[in-house]
Coordinates of C-alpha atoms and ligand atoms in Angstrom, one line a residue:
Chain A
M1 CA -39.5 -2.5 77.4
K2 CA -40.7 -5.9 78.3
D3 CA -44.4 -6.8 78.1
V4 CA -45.8 -3.3 78.8
V5 CA -48.9 -2.3 77.0
I6 CA -50.9 1.0 76.6
A7 CA -54.5 -0.2 77.5
G8 CA -56.2 3.1 77.1
V9 CA -55.5 6.7 76.2
G10 CA -57.6 9.8 76.9
I11 CA -57.3 13.5 76.2
H12 CA -58.7 17.0 77.0
P13 CA -58.4 19.1 73.8
F14 CA -55.4 21.7 73.8
G15 CA -56.5 25.3 73.8
R16 CA -57.8 28.1 76.1
F17 CA -60.7 26.9 78.6
E18 CA -62.7 28.7 81.2
H19 CA -62.1 25.8 83.6
G20 CA -59.0 24.9 85.6
Y21 CA -56.4 22.3 85.5
R22 CA -58.0 19.9 87.8
E23 CA -61.1 19.5 85.3
M24 CA -59.1 18.9 82.4
G25 CA -56.9 16.3 84.0
E26 CA -60.1 14.7 85.3
L27 CA -61.6 14.5 81.9
A28 CA -58.4 13.0 80.1
A29 CA -57.9 10.6 83.2
R30 CA -61.4 9.4 82.9
G31 CA -61.1 9.0 79.1
A32 CA -58.1 6.8 79.6
L33 CA -59.6 4.7 82.4
A34 CA -62.8 4.3 80.2
D35 CA -60.8 3.3 76.9
A36 CA -58.9 0.7 79.0
S37 CA -62.2 -0.5 80.5
V38 CA -61.0 0.0 84.1
G39 CA -61.9 2.1 87.2
I40 CA -59.8 4.3 89.3
Q41 CA -60.1 1.2 92.0
D42 CA -58.2 -1.0 89.6
V43 CA -55.3 1.5 89.4
D44 CA -52.1 0.7 91.6
M45 CA -50.2 3.9 91.1
V46 CA -50.5 7.3 89.5
F47 CA -47.9 9.6 87.8
V48 CA -49.0 13.1 87.1
A49 CA -46.7 15.5 85.1
N50 CA -47.3 19.2 85.1
V51 CA -45.1 22.3 85.2
G52 CA -46.9 25.2 86.7
A53 CA -49.8 24.2 88.7
E54 CA -49.9 24.2 92.5
M55 CA -48.7 22.0 95.1
A56 CA -49.8 18.4 95.2
K57 CA -51.4 18.9 91.8
G58 CA -51.7 15.3 90.7
H59 CA -53.4 14.5 94.0
N60 CA -56.0 17.2 93.5
V61 CA -56.7 15.7 90.0
V62 CA -57.2 12.3 91.4
D63 CA -59.3 13.1 94.2
R64 CA -61.9 14.3 91.8
I65 CA -62.0 10.8 90.3
G66 CA -61.7 8.5 93.4
R67 CA -60.2 8.0 96.9
T68 CA -58.2 4.6 96.6
G69 CA -55.1 5.4 98.6
V70 CA -52.7 4.4 96.3
P71 CA -49.4 6.5 95.6
V72 CA -49.8 9.5 93.5
I73 CA -46.5 10.9 92.3
N74 CA -46.0 14.2 90.6
V75 CA -43.3 14.5 87.9
E76 CA -41.8 17.8 86.4
A77 CA -39.3 18.0 83.6
A78 CA -40.5 21.0 81.6
C79 CA -41.4 20.0 78.1
A80 CA -40.3 16.5 78.8
S81 CA -42.5 16.2 82.0
S82 CA -45.1 13.8 80.7
G83 CA -42.3 11.9 79.0
S84 CA -40.6 11.5 82.5
G85 CA -43.9 10.5 84.1
L86 CA -44.4 7.8 81.4
F87 CA -41.0 6.7 82.0
M88 CA -41.5 6.1 85.4
A89 CA -45.0 4.6 85.0
A90 CA -43.6 2.0 82.5
K91 CA -40.7 1.0 84.6
M92 CA -43.0 0.3 87.4
V93 CA -45.3 -1.9 85.2
E94 CA -42.1 -3.4 83.7
S95 CA -40.4 -4.3 87.1
G96 CA -43.6 -5.7 88.4
A97 CA -44.2 -3.0 91.2
A98 CA -47.7 -2.5 89.6
D99 CA -50.1 -4.0 87.3
V100 CA -52.0 -1.0 86.2
V101 CA -50.7 2.5 86.2
L102 CA -52.4 5.6 85.2
C103 CA -50.4 8.5 83.9
L104 CA -51.4 12.0 83.3
G105 CA -50.0 15.0 81.9
V106 CA -51.9 18.4 82.4
E107 CA -51.0 21.9 82.1
K108 CA -52.8 25.5 82.2
A109 CA -49.9 27.7 80.8
P110 CA -50.5 31.4 81.1
R111 CA -50.7 33.3 77.7
G112 CA -47.2 34.4 75.8
F113 CA -43.7 33.9 76.4
I114 CA -43.2 31.1 79.0
A115 CA -41.9 33.5 82.0
S116 CA -39.5 31.2 83.7
S117 CA -37.4 28.3 82.2
G118 CA -34.9 28.1 85.0
F119 CA -32.8 31.2 83.8
D120 CA -30.6 33.1 86.2
Q121 CA -31.7 36.3 87.2
W122 CA -28.8 38.2 85.3
Q123 CA -29.9 36.4 82.0
I124 CA -33.8 37.5 82.7
E125 CA -32.9 41.1 83.5
N126 CA -30.5 41.5 80.8
G127 CA -33.0 40.1 77.9
L128 CA -31.3 36.9 77.5
G129 CA -33.6 34.7 79.3
V130 CA -36.0 34.3 76.2
N131 CA -36.8 30.7 74.9
P132 CA -37.7 31.8 71.2
M133 CA -34.3 33.5 71.3
Y134 CA -32.7 29.8 71.9
F135 CA -34.9 28.4 68.9
A136 CA -33.8 31.2 66.6
I137 CA -30.2 30.4 67.5
Q138 CA -30.8 26.9 66.6
A139 CA -32.6 27.7 63.5
Q140 CA -29.8 30.2 62.4
E141 CA -27.3 27.4 63.0
L142 CA -29.4 25.2 60.8
V143 CA -29.7 27.6 58.0
A144 CA -25.9 28.1 58.0
A145 CA -24.8 24.7 58.2
T146 CA -27.4 23.2 55.8
D147 CA -29.2 24.2 52.5
A148 CA -32.2 24.8 54.7
T149 CA -34.1 28.3 54.1
V150 CA -36.4 30.4 55.9
E151 CA -39.0 29.4 53.3
D152 CA -38.4 25.9 54.4
L153 CA -39.0 26.8 58.2
A154 CA -42.5 28.4 56.9
D155 CA -43.1 25.3 55.2
V156 CA -43.0 23.1 58.3
S157 CA -45.7 25.5 59.7
V158 CA -47.6 25.1 56.7
K159 CA -47.5 21.4 56.7
N160 CA -48.4 21.1 60.4
H161 CA -51.3 23.5 60.1
R162 CA -52.9 21.6 57.3
H163 CA -52.6 18.4 59.2
A164 CA -54.3 20.0 62.3
V165 CA -57.6 20.8 60.1
D166 CA -58.7 17.2 60.9
N167 CA -57.6 17.2 64.5
P168 CA -60.5 18.1 66.9
H169 CA -58.2 18.2 69.8
A170 CA -55.7 20.9 68.2
M171 CA -56.1 24.7 69.1
Y172 CA -55.6 26.1 65.8
R173 CA -57.1 24.3 62.7
R174 CA -56.8 26.7 59.8
E175 CA -54.7 26.1 56.9
V176 CA -51.9 28.8 56.6
T177 CA -49.8 29.8 53.4
R178 CA -46.0 30.4 53.4
E179 CA -46.6 33.9 52.7
E180 CA -48.7 34.2 55.8
V181 CA -46.1 32.5 58.1
L182 CA -43.3 34.6 56.6
A183 CA -45.5 37.9 57.0
S184 CA -46.6 37.0 60.7
K185 CA -45.1 39.1 63.4
P186 CA -41.3 38.7 63.7
I187 CA -40.2 37.5 67.1
C188 CA -36.5 36.5 67.1
P189 CA -35.2 36.5 63.5
P190 CA -35.5 34.1 61.4
L191 CA -38.4 33.2 63.6
T192 CA -41.9 34.7 63.1
L193 CA -45.0 34.0 65.3
L194 CA -46.5 31.4 62.9
M195 CA -43.1 29.4 63.4
L196 CA -43.3 29.1 67.1
C197 CA -45.8 27.1 69.2
A198 CA -47.9 28.9 71.8
P199 CA -48.0 27.7 75.3
N200 CA -51.6 26.8 76.0
E201 CA -53.7 24.4 78.1
G202 CA -54.9 20.7 78.1
A203 CA -54.5 17.3 79.2
A204 CA -53.6 13.6 78.0
A205 CA -53.6 10.5 79.7
V206 CA -52.7 6.7 79.4
V207 CA -53.3 3.5 81.3
L208 CA -50.4 1.0 81.4
M209 CA -50.7 -2.4 82.1
S210 CA -48.4 -5.5 82.1
R211 CA -49.3 -7.7 78.9
K212 CA -50.5 -10.5 81.3
E213 CA -52.7 -8.1 83.2
A214 CA -54.2 -6.7 79.9
E215 CA -54.9 -10.3 78.5
R216 CA -56.3 -11.2 82.0
R217 CA -58.8 -8.3 81.8
G218 CA -59.4 -8.8 78.0
V219 CA -58.4 -5.1 77.1
A220 CA -59.9 -4.5 73.7
A221 CA -57.2 -2.8 71.8
P222 CA -53.8 -2.7 73.7
V223 CA -50.9 -0.9 72.0
T224 CA -47.3 -2.0 72.9
L225 CA -45.2 0.4 74.7
A226 CA -42.0 -1.1 73.0
G227 CA -39.5 1.4 73.9
L228 CA -38.4 4.5 76.1
G229 CA -35.3 6.5 76.0
L230 CA -35.0 9.2 78.5
V231 CA -31.8 11.3 78.7
S232 CA -30.7 14.4 80.5
R233 CA -27.7 16.8 80.0
G234 CA -24.5 15.6 78.9
P235 CA -21.3 17.4 78.7
D236 CA -21.7 18.6 75.2
D237 CA -25.5 19.1 75.0
W238 CA -27.1 22.6 74.9
F239 CA -30.6 23.8 75.3
V240 CA -32.7 26.2 77.3
P241 CA -31.5 27.8 79.7
A242 CA -27.6 27.3 79.4
P243 CA -25.9 30.6 78.4
A244 CA -23.0 28.9 76.7
Y245 CA -22.4 25.7 74.8
Q246 CA -19.4 23.9 73.1
A247 CA -18.6 24.7 69.6
E248 CA -18.9 20.9 68.7
R249 CA -22.2 20.0 70.4
T250 CA -24.0 16.7 70.9
S251 CA -27.9 16.0 70.6
L252 CA -30.0 14.9 73.5
S253 CA -32.7 13.9 71.3
A254 CA -30.3 11.7 69.0
R255 CA -29.4 9.9 72.3
A256 CA -32.9 9.4 73.5
A257 CA -34.0 7.9 69.9
T258 CA -31.1 5.7 69.9
A259 CA -32.1 4.2 73.3
A260 CA -35.8 3.9 72.6
L261 CA -35.1 2.1 69.4
E262 CA -32.8 -0.2 70.8
D263 CA -35.0 -0.7 73.7
A264 CA -38.0 -1.4 71.3
G265 CA -35.6 -3.7 69.1
V266 CA -36.5 -1.9 66.1
T267 CA -34.9 0.5 63.7
V268 CA -35.9 4.0 62.5
E269 CA -37.1 2.2 59.0
D270 CA -39.5 0.4 60.9
V271 CA -41.2 3.6 62.2
D272 CA -44.4 4.7 60.3
V273 CA -45.4 7.8 61.8
V274 CA -43.5 10.4 64.1
E275 CA -44.9 12.9 66.4
C276 CA -41.8 15.2 67.4
Q277 CA -41.2 18.3 69.6
D278 CA -42.2 21.2 66.8
T279 CA -41.6 23.9 69.5
D280 CA -40.7 25.9 66.6
A281 CA -40.3 25.2 62.8
A282 CA -36.6 24.6 63.1
S283 CA -36.8 22.2 65.9
E284 CA -39.0 19.9 63.7
L285 CA -36.2 19.9 60.9
I286 CA -33.5 19.3 63.6
A287 CA -35.6 16.3 64.8
Y288 CA -35.5 14.8 61.4
S289 CA -31.9 14.0 61.5
D290 CA -31.7 13.7 65.5
L291 CA -34.2 11.0 65.0
G292 CA -32.5 9.5 62.2
L293 CA -35.0 10.0 59.7
C294 CA -32.2 11.5 57.5
K295 CA -28.8 12.4 57.5
P296 CA -27.6 15.8 59.1
G297 CA -28.0 18.4 56.3
D298 CA -30.7 16.7 54.4
E299 CA -33.6 17.8 56.6
A300 CA -34.9 20.5 54.2
A301 CA -34.8 17.9 51.3
L302 CA -36.7 15.4 53.4
L303 CA -39.5 18.0 54.0
R304 CA -39.3 19.2 50.4
S305 CA -39.8 15.6 49.4
G306 CA -42.9 15.6 50.9
A307 CA -42.1 12.4 52.9
T308 CA -43.0 14.1 56.1
A309 CA -46.4 15.2 55.2
L310 CA -49.5 13.0 55.4
G311 CA -49.5 10.7 52.5
G312 CA -45.7 10.7 52.5
R313 CA -43.1 8.0 53.6
I314 CA -42.7 9.0 57.1
P315 CA -45.3 11.4 58.1
V316 CA -44.4 13.8 61.0
N317 CA -47.0 15.4 63.4
P318 CA -50.0 14.2 61.6
S319 CA -51.9 15.7 64.7
G320 CA -50.6 19.1 63.4
G321 CA -47.7 19.2 65.8
L322 CA -47.4 21.7 68.7
L323 CA -47.4 24.4 66.2
S324 CA -51.2 23.8 65.5
K325 CA -52.1 22.0 69.0
G326 CA -50.3 24.4 71.3
E327 CA -48.2 23.2 73.8
P328 CA -49.5 22.5 77.5
L329 CA -46.1 21.7 78.8
G330 CA -47.0 18.9 81.1
A331 CA -49.3 17.2 78.6
S332 CA -47.6 17.4 75.3
G333 CA -45.7 14.4 75.5
L334 CA -48.8 12.3 76.2
G335 CA -50.6 14.2 73.7
Q336 CA -48.2 12.7 71.0
V337 CA -48.6 9.0 72.7
H338 CA -52.3 9.7 72.3
E339 CA -52.0 10.4 68.7
L340 CA -49.7 7.7 68.1
V341 CA -51.8 5.0 69.8
Q342 CA -54.8 6.0 67.9
Q343 CA -52.7 6.0 64.8
V344 CA -51.6 2.5 65.1
R345 CA -55.1 1.3 66.1
G346 CA -56.3 3.0 62.7
R347 CA -58.6 5.4 64.6
C348 CA -57.7 8.8 62.8
G349 CA -60.1 9.2 60.4
S350 CA -59.1 11.5 57.7
R351 CA -55.7 12.3 59.2
Q352 CA -54.9 8.5 59.4
V353 CA -51.4 7.5 58.3
T354 CA -52.1 4.3 56.0
D355 CA -51.2 1.1 57.8
A356 CA -49.3 2.7 60.8
R357 CA -47.8 0.1 62.8
V358 CA -45.0 1.6 64.6
G359 CA -45.0 5.1 65.9
L360 CA -42.5 7.3 67.5
G361 CA -42.9 10.3 69.8
H362 CA -40.3 12.8 70.8
V363 CA -40.2 15.7 73.3
M364 CA -37.3 17.8 74.4
G365 CA -37.5 20.4 77.2
A366 CA -35.6 23.1 79.2
G367 CA -33.1 22.1 81.6
H368 CA -31.8 19.7 79.1
N369 CA -34.1 16.5 78.9
S370 CA -35.4 14.4 75.8
C371 CA -37.7 11.6 75.9
V372 CA -38.3 9.4 72.9
V373 CA -41.1 6.8 73.0
V374 CA -41.7 3.8 70.5
V375 CA -45.3 2.1 70.3
H376 CA -46.6 -0.6 68.0
R377 CA -49.7 -2.5 67.4
Chain B
M1 CA -23.4 39.1 89.9
S2 CA -21.8 41.0 87.0
D3 CA -18.4 40.8 88.9
E4 CA -18.7 37.0 88.6
L5 CA -19.5 37.0 84.9
F6 CA -16.9 39.8 83.2
G7 CA -13.9 42.0 84.0
P8 CA -14.0 45.7 85.0
G9 CA -14.6 48.7 82.7
E10 CA -16.9 51.4 81.8
P11 CA -19.7 51.0 79.4
G12 CA -18.0 50.7 76.0
D13 CA -14.5 49.5 77.3
P14 CA -13.3 46.3 76.0
T15 CA -13.4 43.5 78.9
Y16 CA -13.3 39.7 79.1
L17 CA -15.7 36.9 80.1
K18 CA -14.6 34.9 83.2
G19 CA -14.5 31.5 82.2
S20 CA -12.7 28.3 83.1
V21 CA -10.9 25.5 81.5
C22 CA -10.6 21.9 82.5
R23 CA -7.2 20.6 83.2
A24 CA -7.8 17.3 82.1
C25 CA -10.2 17.2 79.1
G26 CA -9.6 21.0 78.1
R27 CA -13.3 21.9 77.7
A28 CA -14.1 25.6 78.5
E29 CA -17.0 26.6 80.5
F30 CA -18.8 30.0 81.1
P31 CA -19.8 30.9 83.6
R32 CA -16.8 29.9 85.6
R33 CA -16.8 26.5 87.1
A34 CA -14.3 25.2 90.0
E35 CA -14.4 21.8 88.5
C36 CA -15.2 20.2 85.2
P37 CA -19.0 19.3 84.7
A38 CA -17.8 16.5 82.1
C39 CA -14.9 14.9 83.9
G40 CA -15.0 16.2 87.3
A41 CA -11.5 17.4 87.2
E42 CA -10.2 20.7 88.6
S43 CA -10.7 23.7 86.2
E44 CA -8.5 26.7 86.1
P45 CA -9.9 30.3 85.6
V46 CA -9.5 31.6 81.9
D47 CA -10.3 35.0 80.7
L48 CA -12.3 34.8 77.5
E49 CA -11.4 38.0 75.7
G50 CA -11.7 37.1 72.0
P51 CA -11.3 38.2 69.3
A52 CA -14.3 35.9 69.0
R53 CA -16.3 34.8 65.7
L54 CA -19.9 35.8 65.7
R55 CA -21.4 32.5 64.9
V56 CA -25.1 33.8 65.2
S57 CA -26.8 37.1 64.9
S58 CA -30.4 37.5 65.9
A59 CA -32.5 39.8 67.7
V60 CA -35.2 39.9 70.4
L61 CA -38.2 42.0 68.7
A62 CA -41.2 41.5 71.2
Q63 CA -40.6 42.3 74.9
P64 CA -39.9 39.4 77.3
P65 CA -41.1 39.1 80.8
G66 CA -38.6 40.2 83.3
S67 CA -36.3 41.8 80.9
K68 CA -35.3 45.3 81.9
V69 CA -33.8 45.8 78.2
Q70 CA -36.5 47.1 75.9
A71 CA -37.0 45.2 72.6
P72 CA -36.1 45.3 70.1
Y73 CA -32.2 44.6 70.7
G74 CA -29.7 42.6 69.0
V75 CA -28.5 39.1 70.4
G76 CA -25.8 36.7 69.0
V77 CA -23.6 33.9 69.9
A78 CA -19.9 34.4 69.9
E79 CA -17.4 31.4 69.3
F80 CA -14.1 31.9 71.5
P81 CA -10.7 30.3 70.3
Q82 CA -11.1 28.0 73.4
G83 CA -14.1 26.3 71.6
L84 CA -16.9 28.0 73.7
C85 CA -19.9 29.6 72.2
V86 CA -21.5 32.3 74.5
I87 CA -24.8 34.0 74.2
G88 CA -24.9 37.8 74.5
L89 CA -26.3 41.2 73.6
L90 CA -25.0 42.7 70.5
V91 CA -23.8 46.6 70.3
G92 CA -24.5 47.7 66.7
E93 CA -25.6 45.3 64.2
P94 CA -22.7 42.8 63.4
A95 CA -23.6 40.2 61.1
A96 CA -23.0 36.5 61.5
G97 CA -19.1 35.7 60.8
A98 CA -18.0 39.3 61.9
T99 CA -15.0 39.3 64.5
V100 CA -16.2 40.5 67.7
E101 CA -14.7 41.7 71.0
V102 CA -16.1 41.6 74.8
V103 CA -17.4 45.0 76.0
V104 CA -19.0 46.4 79.1
H105 CA -22.6 47.3 78.1
E106 CA -25.2 49.5 79.7
P107 CA -28.5 47.9 78.2
Y108 CA -30.7 49.9 80.4
P109 CA -30.0 53.1 82.7
G110 CA -27.7 51.9 85.3
G111 CA -27.5 48.1 83.9
R112 CA -24.2 46.5 83.4
I113 CA -23.6 43.5 81.5
F114 CA -21.2 42.0 78.8
A115 CA -21.9 42.6 75.1
F116 CA -20.3 41.8 71.8
R117 CA -19.1 44.5 69.3
E118 CA -17.0 44.6 66.2
P119 CA -13.7 46.3 67.0
G120 CA -13.7 49.9 65.7
F121 CA -17.6 50.2 66.1
L122 CA -18.7 53.6 66.8
P123 CA -22.1 54.5 68.0
A124 CA -24.2 56.8 66.0
V125 CA -24.1 60.2 67.6
A126 CA -27.4 62.1 67.7
I127 CA -26.7 65.7 66.2
Ligands
ZN1 ZN1 -12.9 18.0 82.1

């Protein structure tokens, strides 16, 4: 990615709220605009990521802020929606088609299981259209193929919940114990309720600029959007909602990570802090090897070493991750970017990763898509 | 729809899954495809009948939206010799690693779907 900067970030906390998605989106968007010291009149183009709201959702949010006549484009790609929106926004700036782009992710998801993730009717009626079942299959395969145990899965949840205590934007800010996680309601073995993230509500936004534009405007704390990798399903990938997979399968996340790091011109060893798609506890462990933080098979060892906890060598999900924040589908990816930008700016208070310079965010969603983003100060 | 997914039979009868195999690269797919999603070559129909190896054994313990099957129920992944892993309901409680066959299953009154079962499995009979 050439000369694209994140000039500002904004967030609406993740949780459950009385007000609607329009208000949430407005708050996050206004936050990002203020952080970048620009107004809606300065914006050349808007991308809005969302999964479940109404028609012309982005337009309905932007209308609350201003009527400037610029293009507003809605983007949907399940959990990777805001990653996809960011990809579009960044490419617009990089190509010179726009100097200032607002990118917003927003969601107000209903409680409980996500009702439709693209399953066929026969899967749904026969009890096979179940997201946590897919996560459980991944978890079982991880436990079978490596030395990871159910206790390790619980410990991912314990770690991320500990991190969230200091995150005012997270839904759950209470520490949990391994025993509590293991004793929570079983959903799909080996996964219990506290090993799964809850779909919820929230919004996050960024303002992107060309480096030249940011310099011209004297943006206070620009962060470089160094690399982006966005991939969809290849022949040997597998995720929700596919009913079958190849015995030897490949990883969307790994390809997205390789592309993003290459785009950024850095290696994974340069990364100081990671926010990853911990839809469930096993997904975080799988991400360790997919993103290159460890070799396949060493996921549990990396967790047990303490490396991925705050204070460790490569903290993962210092925000508390989706396990603690909850997952507003359309907003989750930009929520990660918000955290990473504030981390490399050194503004995360008691959950600050010491001297964080390079951050990596990772989302993966139904329909088979993954986005990895690399930012640095 | 069930006609497109698996062969004929009454609940409990062994059957097969209607898959396909690419003539060029050999990848198997389920449900059946006319052309290979990997290389675009023509695929030919193949009956995935096992025996297969149960690669994953799990369950759904909370009631999912839209499901006519009442939780709790067993689910698993069967790996077929063609190198394809298929997700399905389980009959009985076969453990991971077990050899399973494909059977016609009635997961709710009047329903028909394929499921995986250990050969020789006999359902418990209420006396
Ligand atoms: Zn082929």
